GROMACS .gro file of C-alpha atoms in nm:
model
  340
    1MET     CA    1  -4.595   4.647  -1.085
    2VAL     CA    2  -4.702   4.600  -0.721
    3THR     CA    3  -4.902   4.287  -0.804
    4ARG     CA    4  -4.613   4.133  -0.996
    5GLY     CA    5  -4.370   4.233  -0.721
    6LEU     CA    6  -4.587   4.058  -0.463
    7LYS     CA    7  -4.602   3.750  -0.686
    8TRP     CA    8  -4.220   3.727  -0.686
    9MET     CA    9  -4.216   3.801  -0.312
   10PHE     CA   10  -4.439   3.501  -0.244
   11LEU     CA   11  -4.223   3.289  -0.477
   12ILE     CA   12  -3.917   3.381  -0.267
   13ILE     CA   13  -4.097   3.316   0.064
   14GLY     CA   14  -4.239   2.990  -0.074
   15THR     CA   15  -3.886   2.879  -0.162
   16MET     CA   16  -3.766   2.963   0.191
   17ILE     CA   17  -4.057   2.844   0.406
   18GLY     CA   18  -4.035   2.470   0.360
   19ALA     CA   19  -3.981   2.162   0.571
   20GLY     CA   20  -3.677   2.293   0.756
   21TYR     CA   21  -3.791   2.652   0.814
   22ALA     CA   22  -4.164   2.622   0.882
   23SER     CA   23  -4.113   2.325   1.114
   24GLY     CA   24  -3.862   2.523   1.323
   25ARG     CA   25  -3.588   2.263   1.276
   26GLU     CA   26  -3.373   2.481   1.048
   27LEU     CA   27  -3.407   2.792   1.268
   28TRP     CA   28  -3.316   2.597   1.581
   29GLN     CA   29  -3.016   2.442   1.401
   30PHE     CA   30  -2.862   2.784   1.328
   31PHE     CA   31  -3.001   3.029   1.585
   32GLY     CA   32  -3.128   2.965   1.940
   33SER     CA   33  -3.002   3.182   2.228
   34GLU     CA   34  -2.822   3.514   2.170
   35SER     CA   35  -2.948   3.532   1.810
   36GLY     CA   36  -3.154   3.853   1.786
   37LEU     CA   37  -2.874   4.040   1.608
   38ALA     CA   38  -2.804   3.738   1.388
   39ILE     CA   39  -3.165   3.734   1.265
   40PHE     CA   40  -3.159   4.110   1.199
   41LEU     CA   41  -2.838   4.073   0.996
   42PHE     CA   42  -2.990   3.779   0.807
   43SER     CA   43  -3.285   3.997   0.707
   44ILE     CA   44  -3.055   4.271   0.568
   45LEU     CA   45  -2.827   4.026   0.388
   46PHE     CA   46  -3.125   3.841   0.243
   47ILE     CA   47  -3.268   4.163   0.097
   48VAL     CA   48  -2.933   4.251  -0.064
   49CYS     CA   49  -2.885   3.903  -0.211
   50CYS     CA   50  -3.237   3.883  -0.356
   51THR     CA   51  -3.197   4.228  -0.511
   52VAL     CA   52  -2.864   4.138  -0.674
   53ILE     CA   53  -2.982   3.800  -0.808
   54MET     CA   54  -3.311   3.937  -0.946
   55THR     CA   55  -3.139   4.240  -1.102
   56MET     CA   56  -2.889   4.015  -1.280
   57SER     CA   57  -3.167   3.782  -1.395
   58PHE     CA   58  -3.372   4.078  -1.520
   59GLU     CA   59  -3.079   4.227  -1.714
   60LYS     CA   60  -2.982   3.894  -1.871
   61ARG     CA   61  -3.343   3.776  -1.923
   62SER     CA   62  -3.222   3.439  -1.795
   63SER     CA   63  -3.421   3.115  -1.792
   64HIS     CA   64  -3.183   2.915  -1.569
   65TYR     CA   65  -2.895   2.978  -1.330
   66ILE     CA   66  -2.584   2.913  -1.547
   67PRO     CA   67  -2.561   3.269  -1.695
   68ILE     CA   68  -2.591   3.416  -1.345
   69LEU     CA   69  -2.321   3.192  -1.198
   70GLN     CA   70  -2.087   3.265  -1.489
   71GLU     CA   71  -2.130   3.637  -1.431
   72LEU     CA   72  -2.065   3.596  -1.058
   73MET     CA   73  -1.764   3.363  -1.056
   74GLY     CA   74  -1.644   3.285  -1.409
   75LYS     CA   75  -1.691   2.979  -1.629
   76ARG     CA   76  -1.439   2.749  -1.459
   77ILE     CA   77  -1.580   2.774  -1.105
   78THR     CA   78  -1.934   2.773  -1.246
   79LYS     CA   79  -1.885   2.411  -1.355
   80LEU     CA   80  -1.814   2.313  -0.994
   81TYR     CA   81  -2.107   2.510  -0.855
   82ASP     CA   82  -2.337   2.380  -1.129
   83MET     CA   83  -2.284   2.028  -0.995
   84MET     CA   84  -2.319   2.158  -0.641
   85ILE     CA   85  -2.651   2.330  -0.714
   86VAL     CA   86  -2.788   2.017  -0.880
   87LEU     CA   87  -2.683   1.813  -0.575
   88TYR     CA   88  -2.824   2.078  -0.339
   89LEU     CA   89  -3.162   2.101  -0.514
   90PHE     CA   90  -3.182   1.724  -0.539
   91SER     CA   91  -3.099   1.659  -0.172
   92THR     CA   92  -3.315   1.939  -0.032
   93THR     CA   93  -3.611   1.819  -0.239
   94VAL     CA   94  -3.553   1.477  -0.082
   95ILE     CA   95  -3.571   1.655   0.257
   96MET     CA   96  -3.903   1.812   0.153
   97LEU     CA   97  -4.043   1.470   0.056
   98ALA     CA   98  -3.929   1.326   0.391
   99GLY     CA   99  -4.086   1.624   0.570
  100GLY     CA  100  -4.410   1.571   0.378
  101GLY     CA  101  -4.425   1.210   0.494
  102ALA     CA  102  -4.337   1.299   0.856
  103THR     CA  103  -4.595   1.580   0.875
  104LEU     CA  104  -4.891   1.366   0.767
  105GLU     CA  105  -4.808   1.105   1.032
  106VAL     CA  106  -4.977   1.340   1.283
  107ILE     CA  107  -5.313   1.244   1.126
  108HIS     CA  108  -5.210   0.876   1.136
  109LEU     CA  109  -5.139   0.854   0.763
  110PRO     CA  110  -4.854   0.610   0.691
  111TYR     CA  111  -4.519   0.778   0.613
  112TRP     CA  112  -4.504   0.636   0.260
  113GLY     CA  113  -4.861   0.742   0.199
  114GLY     CA  114  -4.764   1.104   0.268
  115VAL     CA  115  -4.461   1.077   0.038
  116ALA     CA  116  -4.676   0.928  -0.240
  117ILE     CA  117  -4.934   1.210  -0.213
  118ILE     CA  118  -4.675   1.489  -0.230
  119CYS     CA  119  -4.504   1.322  -0.528
  120GLY     CA  120  -4.833   1.288  -0.715
  121LEU     CA  121  -4.925   1.653  -0.659
  122LEU     CA  122  -4.578   1.768  -0.768
  123ILE     CA  123  -4.610   1.583  -1.097
  124LEU     CA  124  -4.957   1.733  -1.143
  125LEU     CA  125  -4.827   2.086  -1.076
  126PHE     CA  126  -4.573   2.075  -1.359
  127ILE     CA  127  -4.846   2.026  -1.616
  128TRP     CA  128  -4.904   2.404  -1.566
  129GLY     CA  129  -4.536   2.498  -1.513
  130ILE     CA  130  -4.421   2.823  -1.349
  131GLN     CA  131  -4.760   2.995  -1.378
  132GLY     CA  132  -4.920   2.725  -1.166
  133MET     CA  133  -4.641   2.746  -0.910
  134THR     CA  134  -4.650   3.126  -0.868
  135SER     CA  135  -5.030   3.127  -0.849
  136MET     CA  136  -5.027   2.859  -0.583
  137ASN     CA  137  -4.762   3.047  -0.378
  138ALA     CA  138  -4.960   3.370  -0.402
  139PHE     CA  139  -5.262   3.190  -0.255
  140VAL     CA  140  -5.103   2.960   0.002
  141ILE     CA  141  -4.813   3.162   0.148
  142PRO     CA  142  -5.022   3.455   0.286
  143ILE     CA  143  -5.247   3.204   0.464
  144LEU     CA  144  -4.945   3.020   0.606
  145ILE     CA  145  -4.783   3.345   0.726
  146ILE     CA  146  -5.103   3.465   0.897
  147CYS     CA  147  -5.159   3.129   1.069
  148LEU     CA  148  -4.796   3.092   1.179
  149LEU     CA  149  -4.780   3.448   1.314
  150SER     CA  150  -5.113   3.399   1.493
  151ILE     CA  151  -4.984   3.083   1.662
  152LEU     CA  152  -4.655   3.245   1.766
  153ILE     CA  153  -4.811   3.570   1.892
  154ALA     CA  154  -5.077   3.377   2.088
  155PHE     CA  155  -4.803   3.154   2.236
  156GLN     CA  156  -4.601   3.460   2.340
  157TYR     CA  157  -4.916   3.610   2.493
  158LEU     CA  158  -4.969   3.295   2.702
  159GLN     CA  159  -4.606   3.315   2.817
  160GLY     CA  160  -4.634   3.686   2.904
  161PHE     CA  161  -4.420   3.804   2.610
  162PRO     CA  162  -4.080   3.713   2.763
  163ILE     CA  163  -3.894   3.852   2.458
  164GLU     CA  164  -3.557   4.010   2.535
  165PHE     CA  165  -3.289   4.175   2.322
  166LYS     CA  166  -2.966   4.244   2.511
  167LEU     CA  167  -2.698   4.394   2.288
  168ASN     CA  168  -2.420   4.252   2.505
  169GLU     CA  169  -2.560   3.898   2.463
  170GLN     CA  170  -2.552   3.853   2.086
  171GLY     CA  171  -2.262   3.611   2.052
  172ASN     CA  172  -2.432   3.403   1.783
  173TRP     CA  173  -2.427   3.680   1.519
  174PRO     CA  174  -2.200   3.482   1.275
  175ALA     CA  175  -2.495   3.242   1.225
  176ALA     CA  176  -2.646   3.513   1.002
  177LEU     CA  177  -2.373   3.443   0.745
  178THR     CA  178  -2.412   3.064   0.731
  179PHE     CA  179  -2.792   3.077   0.749
  180THR     CA  180  -2.813   3.327   0.461
  181ALA     CA  181  -2.553   3.132   0.264
  182LEU     CA  182  -2.752   2.811   0.312
  183ASN     CA  183  -3.054   2.965   0.143
  184ILE     CA  184  -2.866   3.131  -0.144
  185LEU     CA  185  -2.844   2.839  -0.387
  186PRO     CA  186  -3.219   2.766  -0.411
  187LEU     CA  187  -3.280   3.141  -0.456
  188VAL     CA  188  -3.020   3.156  -0.734
  189ALA     CA  189  -3.177   2.851  -0.900
  190VAL     CA  190  -3.537   2.976  -0.878
  191LEU     CA  191  -3.493   3.352  -0.933
  192SER     CA  192  -3.255   3.299  -1.226
  193ALA     CA  193  -3.527   3.101  -1.402
  194VAL     CA  194  -3.778   3.392  -1.397
  195GLY     CA  195  -3.555   3.672  -1.531
  196GLY     CA  196  -3.748   3.682  -1.856
  197GLU     CA  197  -4.078   3.723  -1.668
  198ILE     CA  198  -3.982   4.038  -1.472
  199LYS     CA  199  -4.115   4.353  -1.643
  200GLN     CA  200  -3.986   4.641  -1.426
  201LYS     CA  201  -3.711   4.696  -1.172
  202GLY     CA  202  -3.967   4.811  -0.916
  203GLU     CA  203  -4.089   4.451  -0.893
  204ILE     CA  204  -3.742   4.352  -0.771
  205TYR     CA  205  -3.740   4.598  -0.480
  206ILE     CA  206  -4.095   4.506  -0.372
  207ALA     CA  207  -4.010   4.135  -0.376
  208SER     CA  208  -3.668   4.165  -0.209
  209ILE     CA  209  -3.754   4.411   0.071
  210GLY     CA  210  -4.094   4.254   0.138
  211SER     CA  211  -3.959   3.900   0.165
  212GLY     CA  212  -3.662   4.007   0.380
  213VAL     CA  213  -3.877   4.199   0.629
  214ILE     CA  214  -4.141   3.925   0.654
  215LEU     CA  215  -3.890   3.642   0.692
  216GLY     CA  216  -3.682   3.839   0.944
  217SER     CA  217  -3.988   3.916   1.158
  218ILE     CA  218  -4.118   3.559   1.152
  219SER     CA  219  -3.769   3.420   1.224
  220PHE     CA  220  -3.722   3.640   1.532
  221LEU     CA  221  -4.066   3.563   1.677
  222TYR     CA  222  -4.031   3.192   1.596
  223ASN     CA  223  -3.684   3.168   1.751
  224GLU     CA  224  -3.799   3.345   2.068
  225SER     CA  225  -4.091   3.103   2.094
  226LEU     CA  226  -3.864   2.800   2.048
  227LEU     CA  227  -3.642   2.929   2.329
  228GLN     CA  228  -3.942   2.896   2.563
  229VAL     CA  229  -3.973   2.522   2.485
  230ALA     CA  230  -3.600   2.452   2.440
  231GLY     CA  231  -3.603   2.167   2.692
  232GLU     CA  232  -3.871   1.977   2.497
  233ILE     CA  233  -3.754   2.024   2.137
  234MET     CA  234  -3.540   1.709   2.136
  235LEU     CA  235  -3.857   1.506   2.195
  236TYR     CA  236  -4.010   1.621   1.864
  237GLU     CA  237  -3.918   1.545   1.504
  238ILE     CA  238  -4.082   1.878   1.415
  239PRO     CA  239  -4.010   2.152   1.680
  240LEU     CA  240  -4.329   2.342   1.589
  241PHE     CA  241  -4.526   2.066   1.759
  242ALA     CA  242  -4.351   2.150   2.090
  243ILE     CA  243  -4.526   2.488   2.069
  244LEU     CA  244  -4.853   2.344   1.938
  245LYS     CA  245  -4.888   2.108   2.237
  246HIS     CA  246  -5.027   2.411   2.426
  247TYR     CA  247  -5.318   2.432   2.177
  248PRO     CA  248  -5.629   2.222   2.105
  249TYR     CA  249  -5.580   1.922   1.877
  250TYR     CA  250  -5.762   2.088   1.585
  251MET     CA  251  -5.486   2.356   1.579
  252VAL     CA  252  -5.227   2.081   1.545
  253ILE     CA  253  -5.422   1.942   1.249
  254LEU     CA  254  -5.459   2.287   1.088
  255MET     CA  255  -5.091   2.378   1.119
  256SER     CA  256  -4.986   2.031   1.005
  257GLY     CA  257  -5.188   2.085   0.689
  258LEU     CA  258  -5.039   2.429   0.626
  259LEU     CA  259  -4.689   2.306   0.709
  260TRP     CA  260  -4.738   2.027   0.459
  261VAL     CA  261  -4.843   2.278   0.191
  262ALA     CA  262  -4.531   2.488   0.267
  263ILE     CA  263  -4.319   2.176   0.224
  264TYR     CA  264  -4.496   2.113  -0.106
  265THR     CA  265  -4.423   2.462  -0.240
  266THR     CA  266  -4.053   2.432  -0.152
  267ALA     CA  267  -4.031   2.088  -0.311
  268ALA     CA  268  -4.189   2.243  -0.620
  269SER     CA  269  -3.925   2.519  -0.619
  270GLY     CA  270  -3.645   2.263  -0.597
  271LEU     CA  271  -3.789   2.057  -0.881
  272PHE     CA  272  -3.845   2.374  -1.085
  273GLY     CA  273  -3.475   2.463  -1.050
  274LEU     CA  274  -3.373   2.114  -1.162
  275ILE     CA  275  -3.619   2.104  -1.451
  276SER     CA  276  -3.514   2.448  -1.578
  277ARG     CA  277  -3.152   2.327  -1.576
  278PHE     CA  278  -3.207   1.994  -1.755
  279LYS     CA  279  -3.487   2.076  -1.998
  280GLU     CA  280  -3.241   2.187  -2.270
  281TYR     CA  281  -3.073   1.843  -2.256
  282LEU     CA  282  -3.384   1.627  -2.225
  283ASN     CA  283  -3.658   1.691  -2.476
  284VAL     CA  284  -3.943   1.571  -2.254
  285SER     CA  285  -4.242   1.738  -2.088
  286PRO     CA  286  -4.174   1.908  -1.749
  287TRP     CA  287  -4.416   1.674  -1.569
  288LEU     CA  288  -4.236   1.366  -1.709
  289LEU     CA  289  -3.900   1.507  -1.603
  290ALA     CA  290  -4.046   1.572  -1.257
  291PHE     CA  291  -4.166   1.211  -1.246
  292LEU     CA  292  -3.820   1.073  -1.335
  293LEU     CA  293  -3.647   1.293  -1.076
  294LEU     CA  294  -3.893   1.190  -0.804
  295LEU     CA  295  -3.831   0.822  -0.883
  296LEU     CA  296  -3.466   0.878  -0.796
  297MET     CA  297  -3.544   1.081  -0.483
  298VAL     CA  298  -3.803   0.869  -0.302
  299PRO     CA  299  -3.568   0.586  -0.187
  300LEU     CA  300  -3.339   0.846  -0.023
  301THR     CA  301  -3.615   0.973   0.209
  302THR     CA  302  -3.551   0.671   0.438
  303PHE     CA  303  -3.263   0.861   0.606
  304GLY     CA  304  -3.515   1.060   0.813
  305PHE     CA  305  -3.617   1.424   0.818
  306SER     CA  306  -3.421   1.563   1.115
  307ASN     CA  307  -3.110   1.354   1.033
  308LEU     CA  308  -3.098   1.492   0.679
  309ILE     CA  309  -3.133   1.851   0.798
  310SER     CA  310  -2.881   1.825   1.084
  311VAL     CA  311  -2.610   1.680   0.854
  312LEU     CA  312  -2.669   1.849   0.518
  313TYR     CA  313  -2.780   2.203   0.608
  314PRO     CA  314  -2.474   2.315   0.807
  315LEU     CA  315  -2.248   2.158   0.541
  316TYR     CA  316  -2.422   2.347   0.260
  317GLY     CA  317  -2.418   2.666   0.467
  318VAL     CA  318  -2.037   2.658   0.480
  319LEU     CA  319  -1.993   2.554   0.115
  320ASN     CA  320  -2.228   2.828  -0.003
  321LEU     CA  321  -2.028   3.104   0.166
  322TYR     CA  322  -1.825   3.156  -0.154
  323VAL     CA  323  -2.126   3.217  -0.378
  324PHE     CA  324  -2.278   3.426  -0.098
  325ALA     CA  325  -1.965   3.646  -0.087
  326SER     CA  326  -1.965   3.672  -0.469
  327ILE     CA  327  -2.323   3.802  -0.466
  328LEU     CA  328  -2.249   4.060  -0.195
  329LEU     CA  329  -1.934   4.182  -0.374
  330TYR     CA  330  -2.085   4.180  -0.725
  331PRO     CA  331  -2.243   4.530  -0.713
  332ILE     CA  332  -1.914   4.682  -0.588
  333LEU     CA  333  -1.684   4.497  -0.830
  334ASN     CA  334  -1.921   4.541  -1.123
  335LYS     CA  335  -1.941   4.914  -1.055
  336ASN     CA  336  -1.562   4.938  -1.056
  337VAL     CA  337  -1.539   4.743  -1.383
  338LYS     CA  338  -1.791   4.975  -1.549
  339LYS     CA  339  -1.596   5.280  -1.429
  340GLY     CA  340  -1.272   5.133  -1.562
   0.00000   0.00000   0.00000
């Protein structure tokens, strides 16, 4: 049970830690100063949402997100959110591809070369399907977490650990709602597709609590580190590099590689959500469906990594508030229905 719970935990973290999050761009977009309470609330809300989604998936033995959405908000609104999830997964996977190209530019690889490599490896991954994806996450994500935490802790050590938490200076707490809402749709899409794979409820609690605590801790430390280089962030496409400039060049190369792998795992999660949705309509192999989707996505990466995130992420955060509220209210309303 513990092993399987950890596998789902790394799947959740792998879905979250992608181009926007691991690079620092997404965190800086929503948090920044006066955000300690916001990050704590995000951690709690994230745990609750993951638990609710995985419990519903487990009970329905679902293989894609439509049964979960119908249970949350009814068939009529599900049609609207179905289109929205498809658009969300499609556009955020485009962001991952753009991030993959931008990250490899640090080793002087042409932008389109980086995009081509990530596309090729994504197609290759779907020859093995979900088993390949979960195995890869279980191997890669712990390494990424250890390296990222090591960088951030070492950076704080060099700065003299100037971390502060003043309860009367937490005006940005509403960001917890939009930031959690932003990340709900990919979680619904991915976790709904593995309902039939979950064996015991204990796996759900291990995955939900573990991922919430880890992501909350990293987010707080990362945000505090970004505050120390706030004046330089606008000079970097990827804010993490503003922190890494204090380190030897080989550390920049190492973290660029791990960041690229995190982008890859999130792109895989987005494609997995799309493939699980469309496979009942298109009788083709998952890798071929991945190939066709990527053909449509690649031209859209020309909009630029930071531009895509700054425009799309806040918009999705607001739009997702409804499904976010539905998930939070589901245990209460469902309990009342059962009593009635």
